Structures are given as structure tokens and as C-alpha cells.
Amino acid sequence: MASENKAPDSKIYINGSEIVPELKADIRETIVTRHTRGPSSFEITVNILNGENQQIKWVDDALVQIGNSVRIEMGYLDSFHSVFEGELTALLPKFTN
């Protein structure tokens, strides 16, 4: 009997293209907040520190520029549903000790 992957997953598209595997690997959390009144929002937490050379990455990358269109789908295996469409409006880097 083949085992089924029942873990939830997300697909993120920026400017119409699915994000590159390197960026997907650095995503730590994806949150979509949908409202019945007012705008919905999303938050994606990304590891921005390159573990090999301790350099900052993604912050200045063209993929994550304010104004880029974003679509987020969530689901399981091959069954994904769009839960957010909008644009990137802010970058909030957080640095810890």
C-alpha cells in the first residue's frame, strides 16, 4: 500500500511564476488572513541568512520587491486551492541575536 502525504503544503507564485526551489526551501512559515470585510493579507517568514557565508539573501532579490504580484495556494499533494491574490506591499526583515 502506497503511503499518502497528508502534510499540508503551499505553492507561492510571484509575478505569475512559481517561486524558485531555493526560496521555497528558505520559507519557514506562510500565513494567510482572509477577512469578510476589508482586505485580506499574507505573511511569509523567510530565512534570509546564508548559513554557508553568513551573508544576507533574498532581501534585495527581484523576486521579493514591493509591487510584485503574489498568489498563494494551499492544499495537499496535487489538490491546491487559491487562498490569496494580491501584491507585495512591505518587507519587514527581523534580525535576532
Backbone atoms as SQL, in Angstrom:
CREATE TABLE atoms (id INTEGER PRIMARY KEY, chain TEXT, resi INTEGER, resn TEXT, atom TEXT, x REAL, y REAL, z REAL);
INSERT INTO atoms VALUES
  (1, 'A', 1, 'MET', 'N', 0.838, -1.168, 0.000),
  (2, 'A', 1, 'MET', 'CA', 0.000, 0.000, 0.000),
  (3, 'A', 1, 'MET', 'C', 0.893, 1.244, 0.000),
  (4, 'A', 2, 'ALA', 'N', 0.669, 2.126, -0.942),
  (5, 'A', 2, 'ALA', 'CA', 1.452, 3.355, -1.035),
  (6, 'A', 2, 'ALA', 'C', 1.006, 4.317, 0.058),
  (7, 'A', 3, 'SER', 'N', 1.994, 4.941, 0.701),
  (8, 'A', 3, 'SER', 'CA', 1.637, 5.903, 1.739),
  (9, 'A', 3, 'SER', 'C', 1.317, 7.247, 1.103),
  (10, 'A', 4, 'GLU', 'N', 0.327, 7.919, 1.658),
  (11, 'A', 4, 'GLU', 'CA', -0.071, 9.227, 1.146),
  (12, 'A', 4, 'GLU', 'C', 0.518, 10.307, 2.031),
  (13, 'A', 5, 'ASN', 'N', 0.989, 11.363, 1.394),
  (14, 'A', 5, 'ASN', 'CA', 1.482, 12.518, 2.122),
  (15, 'A', 5, 'ASN', 'C', 0.276, 13.350, 2.541),
  (16, 'A', 6, 'LYS', 'N', 0.029, 13.414, 3.825),
  (17, 'A', 6, 'LYS', 'CA', -1.128, 14.170, 4.314),
  (18, 'A', 6, 'LYS', 'C', -0.706, 15.495, 4.926),
  (19, 'A', 7, 'ALA', 'N', 0.567, 15.845, 4.795),
  (20, 'A', 7, 'ALA', 'CA', 1.042, 17.116, 5.331),
  (21, 'A', 7, 'ALA', 'C', 0.602, 18.252, 4.418),
  (22, 'A', 8, 'PRO', 'N', 0.085, 19.325, 4.993),
  (23, 'A', 8, 'PRO', 'CA', -0.313, 20.468, 4.168),
  (24, 'A', 8, 'PRO', 'C', 0.911, 21.110, 3.526),
  (25, 'A', 9, 'ASP', 'N', 0.686, 21.734, 2.396),
  (26, 'A', 9, 'ASP', 'CA', 1.762, 22.388, 1.674),
  (27, 'A', 9, 'ASP', 'C', 1.203, 23.652, 1.036),
  (28, 'A', 10, 'SER', 'N', 2.082, 24.493, 0.557),
  (29, 'A', 10, 'SER', 'CA', 1.641, 25.703, -0.132),
  (30, 'A', 10, 'SER', 'C', 2.447, 25.871, -1.409),
  (31, 'A', 11, 'LYS', 'N', 1.850, 26.555, -2.346),
  (32, 'A', 11, 'LYS', 'CA', 2.529, 26.965, -3.571),
  (33, 'A', 11, 'LYS', 'C', 2.430, 28.478, -3.621),
  (34, 'A', 12, 'ILE', 'N', 3.549, 29.110, -3.894),
  (35, 'A', 12, 'ILE', 'CA', 3.578, 30.570, -3.943),
  (36, 'A', 12, 'ILE', 'C', 4.054, 30.987, -5.326),
  (37, 'A', 13, 'TYR', 'N', 3.298, 31.888, -5.926),
  (38, 'A', 13, 'TYR', 'CA', 3.620, 32.403, -7.257),
  (39, 'A', 13, 'TYR', 'C', 3.912, 33.894, -7.134),
  (40, 'A', 14, 'ILE', 'N', 4.996, 34.321, -7.741),
  (41, 'A', 14, 'ILE', 'CA', 5.334, 35.745, -7.781),
  (42, 'A', 14, 'ILE', 'C', 5.393, 36.159, -9.243),
  (43, 'A', 15, 'ASN', 'N', 4.643, 37.190, -9.580),
  (44, 'A', 15, 'ASN', 'CA', 4.541, 37.666, -10.964),
  (45, 'A', 15, 'ASN', 'C', 4.186, 36.530, -11.926),
  (46, 'A', 16, 'GLY', 'N', 3.315, 35.611, -11.465),
  (47, 'A', 16, 'GLY', 'CA', 2.793, 34.551, -12.314),
  (48, 'A', 16, 'GLY', 'C', 3.605, 33.277, -12.376),
  (49, 'A', 17, 'SER', 'N', 4.804, 33.255, -11.776),
  (50, 'A', 17, 'SER', 'CA', 5.651, 32.056, -11.814),
  (51, 'A', 17, 'SER', 'C', 5.839, 31.498, -10.408),
  (52, 'A', 18, 'GLU', 'N', 5.818, 30.164, -10.314),
  (53, 'A', 18, 'GLU', 'CA', 6.059, 29.540, -9.016),
  (54, 'A', 18, 'GLU', 'C', 7.468, 29.899, -8.548),
  (55, 'A', 19, 'ILE', 'N', 7.617, 30.157, -7.250),
  (56, 'A', 19, 'ILE', 'CA', 8.919, 30.581, -6.735),
  (57, 'A', 19, 'ILE', 'C', 9.974, 29.503, -6.958),
  (58, 'A', 20, 'VAL', 'N', 11.215, 29.933, -7.025),
  (59, 'A', 20, 'VAL', 'CA', 12.334, 29.013, -7.261),
  (60, 'A', 20, 'VAL', 'C', 12.505, 28.106, -6.050),
  (61, 'A', 21, 'PRO', 'N', 12.995, 26.881, -6.264),
  (62, 'A', 21, 'PRO', 'CA', 13.156, 25.927, -5.158),
  (63, 'A', 21, 'PRO', 'C', 14.028, 26.457, -4.018),
  (64, 'A', 22, 'GLU', 'N', 15.025, 27.270, -4.323),
  (65, 'A', 22, 'GLU', 'CA', 15.896, 27.806, -3.270),
  (66, 'A', 22, 'GLU', 'C', 15.120, 28.703, -2.314),
  (67, 'A', 23, 'LEU', 'N', 14.213, 29.530, -2.849),
  (68, 'A', 23, 'LEU', 'CA', 13.397, 30.386, -1.992),
  (69, 'A', 23, 'LEU', 'C', 12.388, 29.548, -1.225),
  (70, 'A', 24, 'LYS', 'N', 11.766, 28.582, -1.884),
  (71, 'A', 24, 'LYS', 'CA', 10.798, 27.719, -1.203),
  (72, 'A', 24, 'LYS', 'C', 11.451, 26.999, -0.021),
  (73, 'A', 25, 'ALA', 'N', 12.706, 26.563, -0.193),
  (74, 'A', 25, 'ALA', 'CA', 13.418, 25.865, 0.888),
  (75, 'A', 25, 'ALA', 'C', 13.682, 26.788, 2.080),
  (76, 'A', 26, 'ASP', 'N', 13.764, 28.099, 1.840),
  (77, 'A', 26, 'ASP', 'CA', 14.030, 29.050, 2.911),
  (78, 'A', 26, 'ASP', 'C', 12.767, 29.555, 3.606),
  (79, 'A', 27, 'ILE', 'N', 11.594, 29.181, 3.123),
  (80, 'A', 27, 'ILE', 'CA', 10.341, 29.609, 3.754),
  (81, 'A', 27, 'ILE', 'C', 10.123, 28.813, 5.035),
  (82, 'A', 28, 'ARG', 'N', 9.906, 29.539, 6.123),
  (83, 'A', 28, 'ARG', 'CA', 9.675, 28.912, 7.425),
  (84, 'A', 28, 'ARG', 'C', 8.203, 28.865, 7.796),
  (85, 'A', 29, 'GLU', 'N', 7.418, 29.836, 7.292),
  (86, 'A', 29, 'GLU', 'CA', 6.004, 29.894, 7.656),
  (87, 'A', 29, 'GLU', 'C', 5.251, 30.730, 6.624),
  (88, 'A', 30, 'THR', 'N', 4.032, 30.305, 6.325),
  (89, 'A', 30, 'THR', 'CA', 3.146, 31.068, 5.444),
  (90, 'A', 30, 'THR', 'C', 1.807, 31.230, 6.152),
  (91, 'A', 31, 'ILE', 'N', 1.380, 32.484, 6.300),
  (92, 'A', 31, 'ILE', 'CA', 0.109, 32.779, 6.963),
  (93, 'A', 31, 'ILE', 'C', -0.735, 33.628, 6.017),
  (94, 'A', 32, 'VAL', 'N', -1.968, 33.211, 5.796),
  (95, 'A', 32, 'VAL', 'CA', -2.922, 33.997, 5.018),
  (96, 'A', 32, 'VAL', 'C', -4.082, 34.332, 5.943),
  (97, 'A', 33, 'THR', 'N', -4.428, 35.615, 6.006),
  (98, 'A', 33, 'THR', 'CA', -5.548, 36.074, 6.820),
  (99, 'A', 33, 'THR', 'C', -6.613, 36.615, 5.877),
  (100, 'A', 34, 'ARG', 'N', -7.766, 35.956, 5.868),
  (101, 'A', 34, 'ARG', 'CA', -8.857, 36.364, 4.982),
  (102, 'A', 34, 'ARG', 'C', -9.947, 37.019, 5.812),
  (103, 'A', 35, 'HIS', 'N', -10.458, 38.142, 5.307),
  (104, 'A', 35, 'HIS', 'CA', -11.491, 38.891, 6.003),
  (105, 'A', 35, 'HIS', 'C', -12.742, 38.974, 5.132),
  (106, 'A', 36, 'THR', 'N', -13.901, 38.958, 5.771),
  (107, 'A', 36, 'THR', 'CA', -15.142, 39.136, 5.013),
  (108, 'A', 36, 'THR', 'C', -15.352, 40.604, 4.671),
  (109, 'A', 37, 'ARG', 'N', -14.799, 41.486, 5.491),
  (110, 'A', 37, 'ARG', 'CA', -14.845, 42.933, 5.221),
  (111, 'A', 37, 'ARG', 'C', -13.416, 43.453, 5.269),
  (112, 'A', 38, 'GLY', 'N', -13.063, 44.223, 4.297),
  (113, 'A', 38, 'GLY', 'CA', -11.708, 44.770, 4.260),
  (114, 'A', 38, 'GLY', 'C', -10.747, 43.825, 3.560),
  (115, 'A', 39, 'PRO', 'N', -9.526, 44.271, 3.379),
  (116, 'A', 39, 'PRO', 'CA', -8.562, 43.482, 2.611),
  (117, 'A', 39, 'PRO', 'C', -8.023, 42.280, 3.382),
  (118, 'A', 40, 'SER', 'N', -7.723, 41.221, 2.645),
  (119, 'A', 40, 'SER', 'CA', -7.032, 40.073, 3.201),
  (120, 'A', 40, 'SER', 'C', -5.540, 40.376, 3.189),
  (121, 'A', 41, 'SER', 'N', -4.763, 39.548, 3.882),
  (122, 'A', 41, 'SER', 'CA', -3.327, 39.784, 3.932),
  (123, 'A', 41, 'SER', 'C', -2.582, 38.463, 4.013),
  (124, 'A', 42, 'PHE', 'N', -1.271, 38.549, 3.801),
  (125, 'A', 42, 'PHE', 'CA', -0.434, 37.368, 3.940),
  (126, 'A', 42, 'PHE', 'C', 0.874, 37.753, 4.595),
  (127, 'A', 43, 'GLU', 'N', 1.508, 36.773, 5.199),
  (128, 'A', 43, 'GLU', 'CA', 2.824, 36.948, 5.797),
  (129, 'A', 43, 'GLU', 'C', 3.629, 35.697, 5.505),
  (130, 'A', 44, 'ILE', 'N', 4.794, 35.875, 4.952),
  (131, 'A', 44, 'ILE', 'CA', 5.679, 34.754, 4.666),
  (132, 'A', 44, 'ILE', 'C', 6.981, 35.003, 5.416),
  (133, 'A', 45, 'THR', 'N', 7.348, 34.078, 6.288),
  (134, 'A', 45, 'THR', 'CA', 8.594, 34.188, 7.034),
  (135, 'A', 45, 'THR', 'C', 9.660, 33.394, 6.288),
  (136, 'A', 46, 'VAL', 'N', 10.750, 34.092, 5.952),
  (137, 'A', 46, 'VAL', 'CA', 11.815, 33.504, 5.136),
  (138, 'A', 46, 'VAL', 'C', 13.139, 33.615, 5.876),
  (139, 'A', 47, 'ASN', 'N', 13.923, 32.548, 5.849),
  (140, 'A', 47, 'ASN', 'CA', 15.289, 32.600, 6.363),
  (141, 'A', 47, 'ASN', 'C', 16.109, 33.450, 5.401),
  (142, 'A', 48, 'ILE', 'N', 16.655, 34.576, 5.881),
  (143, 'A', 48, 'ILE', 'CA', 17.395, 35.468, 4.991),
  (144, 'A', 48, 'ILE', 'C', 18.904, 35.392, 5.196),
  (145, 'A', 49, 'LEU', 'N', 19.362, 34.470, 6.045),
  (146, 'A', 49, 'LEU', 'CA', 20.793, 34.357, 6.304),
  (147, 'A', 49, 'LEU', 'C', 21.350, 33.112, 5.632),
  (148, 'A', 50, 'ASN', 'N', 22.332, 33.306, 4.781),
  (149, 'A', 50, 'ASN', 'CA', 23.010, 32.186, 4.129),
  (150, 'A', 50, 'ASN', 'C', 23.893, 31.510, 5.166),
  (151, 'A', 51, 'GLY', 'N', 23.611, 30.260, 5.480),
  (152, 'A', 51, 'GLY', 'CA', 24.344, 29.521, 6.505),
  (153, 'A', 51, 'GLY', 'C', 25.792, 29.250, 6.159),
  (154, 'A', 52, 'GLU', 'N', 26.123, 29.258, 4.877),
  (155, 'A', 52, 'GLU', 'CA', 27.498, 28.960, 4.466),
  (156, 'A', 52, 'GLU', 'C', 28.436, 30.140, 4.660),
  (157, 'A', 53, 'ASN', 'N', 27.965, 31.352, 4.326),
  (158, 'A', 53, 'ASN', 'CA', 28.868, 32.509, 4.390),
  (159, 'A', 53, 'ASN', 'C', 28.329, 33.646, 5.255),
  (160, 'A', 54, 'GLN', 'N', 27.210, 33.426, 5.947),
  (161, 'A', 54, 'GLN', 'CA', 26.602, 34.413, 6.850),
  (162, 'A', 54, 'GLN', 'C', 26.205, 35.715, 6.144),
  (163, 'A', 55, 'GLN', 'N', 25.973, 35.672, 4.843),
  (164, 'A', 55, 'GLN', 'CA', 25.538, 36.843, 4.081),
  (165, 'A', 55, 'GLN', 'C', 24.012, 36.887, 4.022),
  (166, 'A', 56, 'ILE', 'N', 23.472, 38.099, 3.945),
  (167, 'A', 56, 'ILE', 'CA', 22.030, 38.295, 3.823),
  (168, 'A', 56, 'ILE', 'C', 21.609, 37.950, 2.392),
  (169, 'A', 57, 'LYS', 'N', 20.496, 37.222, 2.268),
  (170, 'A', 57, 'LYS', 'CA', 19.977, 36.882, 0.943),
  (171, 'A', 57, 'LYS', 'C', 18.495, 37.196, 0.872),
  (172, 'A', 58, 'TRP', 'N', 17.955, 37.238, -0.307),
  (173, 'A', 58, 'TRP', 'CA', 16.552, 37.454, -0.654),
  (174, 'A', 58, 'TRP', 'C', 16.078, 38.893, -0.472),
  (175, 'A', 59, 'VAL', 'N', 16.612, 39.655, 0.475),
  (176, 'A', 59, 'VAL', 'CA', 16.098, 40.987, 0.762),
  (177, 'A', 59, 'VAL', 'C', 16.179, 41.897, -0.465),
  (178, 'A', 60, 'ASP', 'N', 17.251, 41.818, -1.236),
  (179, 'A', 60, 'ASP', 'CA', 17.417, 42.665, -2.417),
  (180, 'A', 60, 'ASP', 'C', 17.111, 41.931, -3.721),
  (181, 'A', 61, 'ASP', 'N', 16.577, 40.723, -3.631),
  (182, 'A', 61, 'ASP', 'CA', 16.299, 39.926, -4.819),
  (183, 'A', 61, 'ASP', 'C', 15.071, 40.462, -5.559),
  (184, 'A', 62, 'ALA', 'N', 15.092, 40.415, -6.885),
  (185, 'A', 62, 'ALA', 'CA', 13.977, 40.910, -7.704),
  (186, 'A', 62, 'ALA', 'C', 12.673, 40.157, -7.417),
  (187, 'A', 63, 'LEU', 'N', 12.763, 38.922, -6.930),
  (188, 'A', 63, 'LEU', 'CA', 11.549, 38.153, -6.625),
  (189, 'A', 63, 'LEU', 'C', 10.735, 38.772, -5.501),
  (190, 'A', 64, 'VAL', 'N', 11.387, 39.424, -4.572),
  (191, 'A', 64, 'VAL', 'CA', 10.682, 39.931, -3.395),
  (192, 'A', 64, 'VAL', 'C', 10.731, 41.461, -3.351),
  (193, 'A', 65, 'GLN', 'N', 10.285, 42.069, -4.425),
  (194, 'A', 65, 'GLN', 'CA', 10.233, 43.531, -4.497),
  (195, 'A', 65, 'GLN', 'C', 8.799, 44.015, -4.304),
  (196, 'A', 66, 'ILE', 'N', 8.662, 45.120, -3.613),
  (197, 'A', 66, 'ILE', 'CA', 7.351, 45.721, -3.388),
  (198, 'A', 66, 'ILE', 'C', 6.686, 45.991, -4.740),
  (199, 'A', 67, 'GLY', 'N', 5.414, 45.622, -4.833),
  (200, 'A', 67, 'GLY', 'CA', 4.652, 45.789, -6.064),
  (201, 'A', 67, 'GLY', 'C', 4.507, 44.507, -6.867),
  (202, 'A', 68, 'ASN', 'N', 5.342, 43.496, -6.600),
  (203, 'A', 68, 'ASN', 'CA', 5.208, 42.217, -7.304),
  (204, 'A', 68, 'ASN', 'C', 3.870, 41.572, -6.965),
  (205, 'A', 69, 'SER', 'N', 3.253, 40.932, -7.955),
  (206, 'A', 69, 'SER', 'CA', 2.002, 40.217, -7.703),
  (207, 'A', 69, 'SER', 'C', 2.305, 38.901, -6.990),
  (208, 'A', 70, 'VAL', 'N', 1.401, 38.507, -6.103),
  (209, 'A', 70, 'VAL', 'CA', 1.573, 37.291, -5.306),
  (210, 'A', 70, 'VAL', 'C', 0.279, 36.495, -5.339),
  (211, 'A', 71, 'ARG', 'N', 0.405, 35.185, -5.570),
  (212, 'A', 71, 'ARG', 'CA', -0.732, 34.271, -5.443),
  (213, 'A', 71, 'ARG', 'C', -0.271, 33.131, -4.546),
  (214, 'A', 72, 'ILE', 'N', -1.096, 32.791, -3.576),
  (215, 'A', 72, 'ILE', 'CA', -0.774, 31.705, -2.654),
  (216, 'A', 72, 'ILE', 'C', -1.860, 30.648, -2.763),
  (217, 'A', 73, 'GLU', 'N', -1.427, 29.410, -2.944),
  (218, 'A', 73, 'GLU', 'CA', -2.336, 28.266, -2.959),
  (219, 'A', 73, 'GLU', 'C', -1.951, 27.356, -1.809),
  (220, 'A', 74, 'MET', 'N', -2.944, 26.748, -1.180),
  (221, 'A', 74, 'MET', 'CA', -2.689, 25.791, -0.108),
  (222, 'A', 74, 'MET', 'C', -3.466, 24.522, -0.379),
  (223, 'A', 75, 'GLY', 'N', -2.906, 23.401, 0.101),
  (224, 'A', 75, 'GLY', 'CA', -3.580, 22.134, -0.086),
  (225, 'A', 75, 'GLY', 'C', -2.695, 20.958, 0.273),
  (226, 'A', 76, 'TYR', 'N', -3.001, 19.827, -0.362),
  (227, 'A', 76, 'TYR', 'CA', -2.302, 18.573, -0.131),
  (228, 'A', 76, 'TYR', 'C', -1.999, 17.932, -1.471),
  (229, 'A', 77, 'LEU', 'N', -0.838, 17.328, -1.606),
  (230, 'A', 77, 'LEU', 'CA', -0.444, 16.598, -2.818),
  (231, 'A', 77, 'LEU', 'C', -0.744, 17.402, -4.078),
  (232, 'A', 78, 'ASP', 'N', -1.665, 16.927, -4.905),
  (233, 'A', 78, 'ASP', 'CA', -1.997, 17.611, -6.152),
  (234, 'A', 78, 'ASP', 'C', -3.301, 18.395, -6.062),
  (235, 'A', 79, 'SER', 'N', -3.799, 18.607, -4.866),
  (236, 'A', 79, 'SER', 'CA', -5.062, 19.320, -4.686),
  (237, 'A', 79, 'SER', 'C', -4.806, 20.643, -3.960),
  (238, 'A', 80, 'PHE', 'N', -4.588, 21.689, -4.741),
  (239, 'A', 80, 'PHE', 'CA', -4.307, 23.011, -4.185),
  (240, 'A', 80, 'PHE', 'C', -5.417, 23.979, -4.580),
  (241, 'A', 81, 'HIS', 'N', -5.702, 24.935, -3.685),
  (242, 'A', 81, 'HIS', 'CA', -6.734, 25.927, -3.934),
  (243, 'A', 81, 'HIS', 'C', -6.166, 27.306, -3.631),
  (244, 'A', 82, 'SER', 'N', -6.486, 28.258, -4.483),
  (245, 'A', 82, 'SER', 'CA', -6.018, 29.628, -4.289),
  (246, 'A', 82, 'SER', 'C', -6.669, 30.228, -3.046),
  (247, 'A', 83, 'VAL', 'N', -5.843, 30.773, -2.143),
  (248, 'A', 83, 'VAL', 'CA', -6.363, 31.382, -0.927),
  (249, 'A', 83, 'VAL', 'C', -6.024, 32.873, -0.837),
  (250, 'A', 84, 'PHE', 'N', -5.157, 33.350, -1.720),
  (251, 'A', 84, 'PHE', 'CA', -4.809, 34.764, -1.700),
  (252, 'A', 84, 'PHE', 'C', -4.269, 35.189, -3.057),
  (253, 'A', 85, 'GLU', 'N', -4.699, 36.364, -3.515),
  (254, 'A', 85, 'GLU', 'CA', -4.116, 37.026, -4.676),
  (255, 'A', 85, 'GLU', 'C', -4.027, 38.501, -4.353),
  (256, 'A', 86, 'GLY', 'N', -2.851, 39.055, -4.544),
  (257, 'A', 86, 'GLY', 'CA', -2.648, 40.463, -4.251),
  (258, 'A', 86, 'GLY', 'C', -1.251, 40.880, -4.651),
  (259, 'A', 87, 'GLU', 'N', -0.695, 41.805, -3.895),
  (260, 'A', 87, 'GLU', 'CA', 0.659, 42.244, -4.214),
  (261, 'A', 87, 'GLU', 'C', 1.475, 42.424, -2.947),
  (262, 'A', 88, 'LEU', 'N', 2.764, 42.356, -3.124),
  (263, 'A', 88, 'LEU', 'CA', 3.705, 42.545, -2.033),
  (264, 'A', 88, 'LEU', 'C', 3.749, 44.030, -1.691),
  (265, 'A', 89, 'THR', 'N', 3.422, 44.370, -0.451),
  (266, 'A', 89, 'THR', 'CA', 3.338, 45.782, -0.068),
  (267, 'A', 89, 'THR', 'C', 4.395, 46.198, 0.949),
  (268, 'A', 90, 'ALA', 'N', 5.074, 45.252, 1.585),
  (269, 'A', 90, 'ALA', 'CA', 6.084, 45.616, 2.582),
  (270, 'A', 90, 'ALA', 'C', 7.043, 44.459, 2.808),
  (271, 'A', 91, 'LEU', 'N', 8.267, 44.791, 3.162),
  (272, 'A', 91, 'LEU', 'CA', 9.272, 43.822, 3.607),
  (273, 'A', 91, 'LEU', 'C', 9.650, 44.203, 5.026),
  (274, 'A', 92, 'LEU', 'N', 9.602, 43.248, 5.930),
  (275, 'A', 92, 'LEU', 'CA', 9.920, 43.533, 7.321),
  (276, 'A', 92, 'LEU', 'C', 11.003, 42.584, 7.816),
  (277, 'A', 93, 'PRO', 'N', 12.266, 42.841, 7.500),
  (278, 'A', 93, 'PRO', 'CA', 13.337, 41.954, 7.977),
  (279, 'A', 93, 'PRO', 'C', 13.426, 41.995, 9.497),
  (280, 'A', 94, 'LYS', 'N', 13.622, 40.833, 10.097),
  (281, 'A', 94, 'LYS', 'CA', 13.807, 40.734, 11.533),
  (282, 'A', 94, 'LYS', 'C', 15.159, 40.069, 11.777),
  (283, 'A', 95, 'PHE', 'N', 15.959, 40.695, 12.592),
  (284, 'A', 95, 'PHE', 'CA', 17.275, 40.167, 12.904),
  (285, 'A', 95, 'PHE', 'C', 17.301, 39.781, 14.388),
  (286, 'A', 96, 'THR', 'N', 17.801, 38.597, 14.669),
  (287, 'A', 96, 'THR', 'CA', 17.879, 38.127, 16.056),
  (288, 'A', 96, 'THR', 'C', 19.330, 37.961, 16.459),
  (289, 'A', 97, 'ASN', 'N', 19.569, 37.835, 17.751),
  (290, 'A', 97, 'ASN', 'CA', 20.945, 37.656, 18.259),
  (291, 'A', 97, 'ASN', 'C', 21.446, 36.288, 17.943);
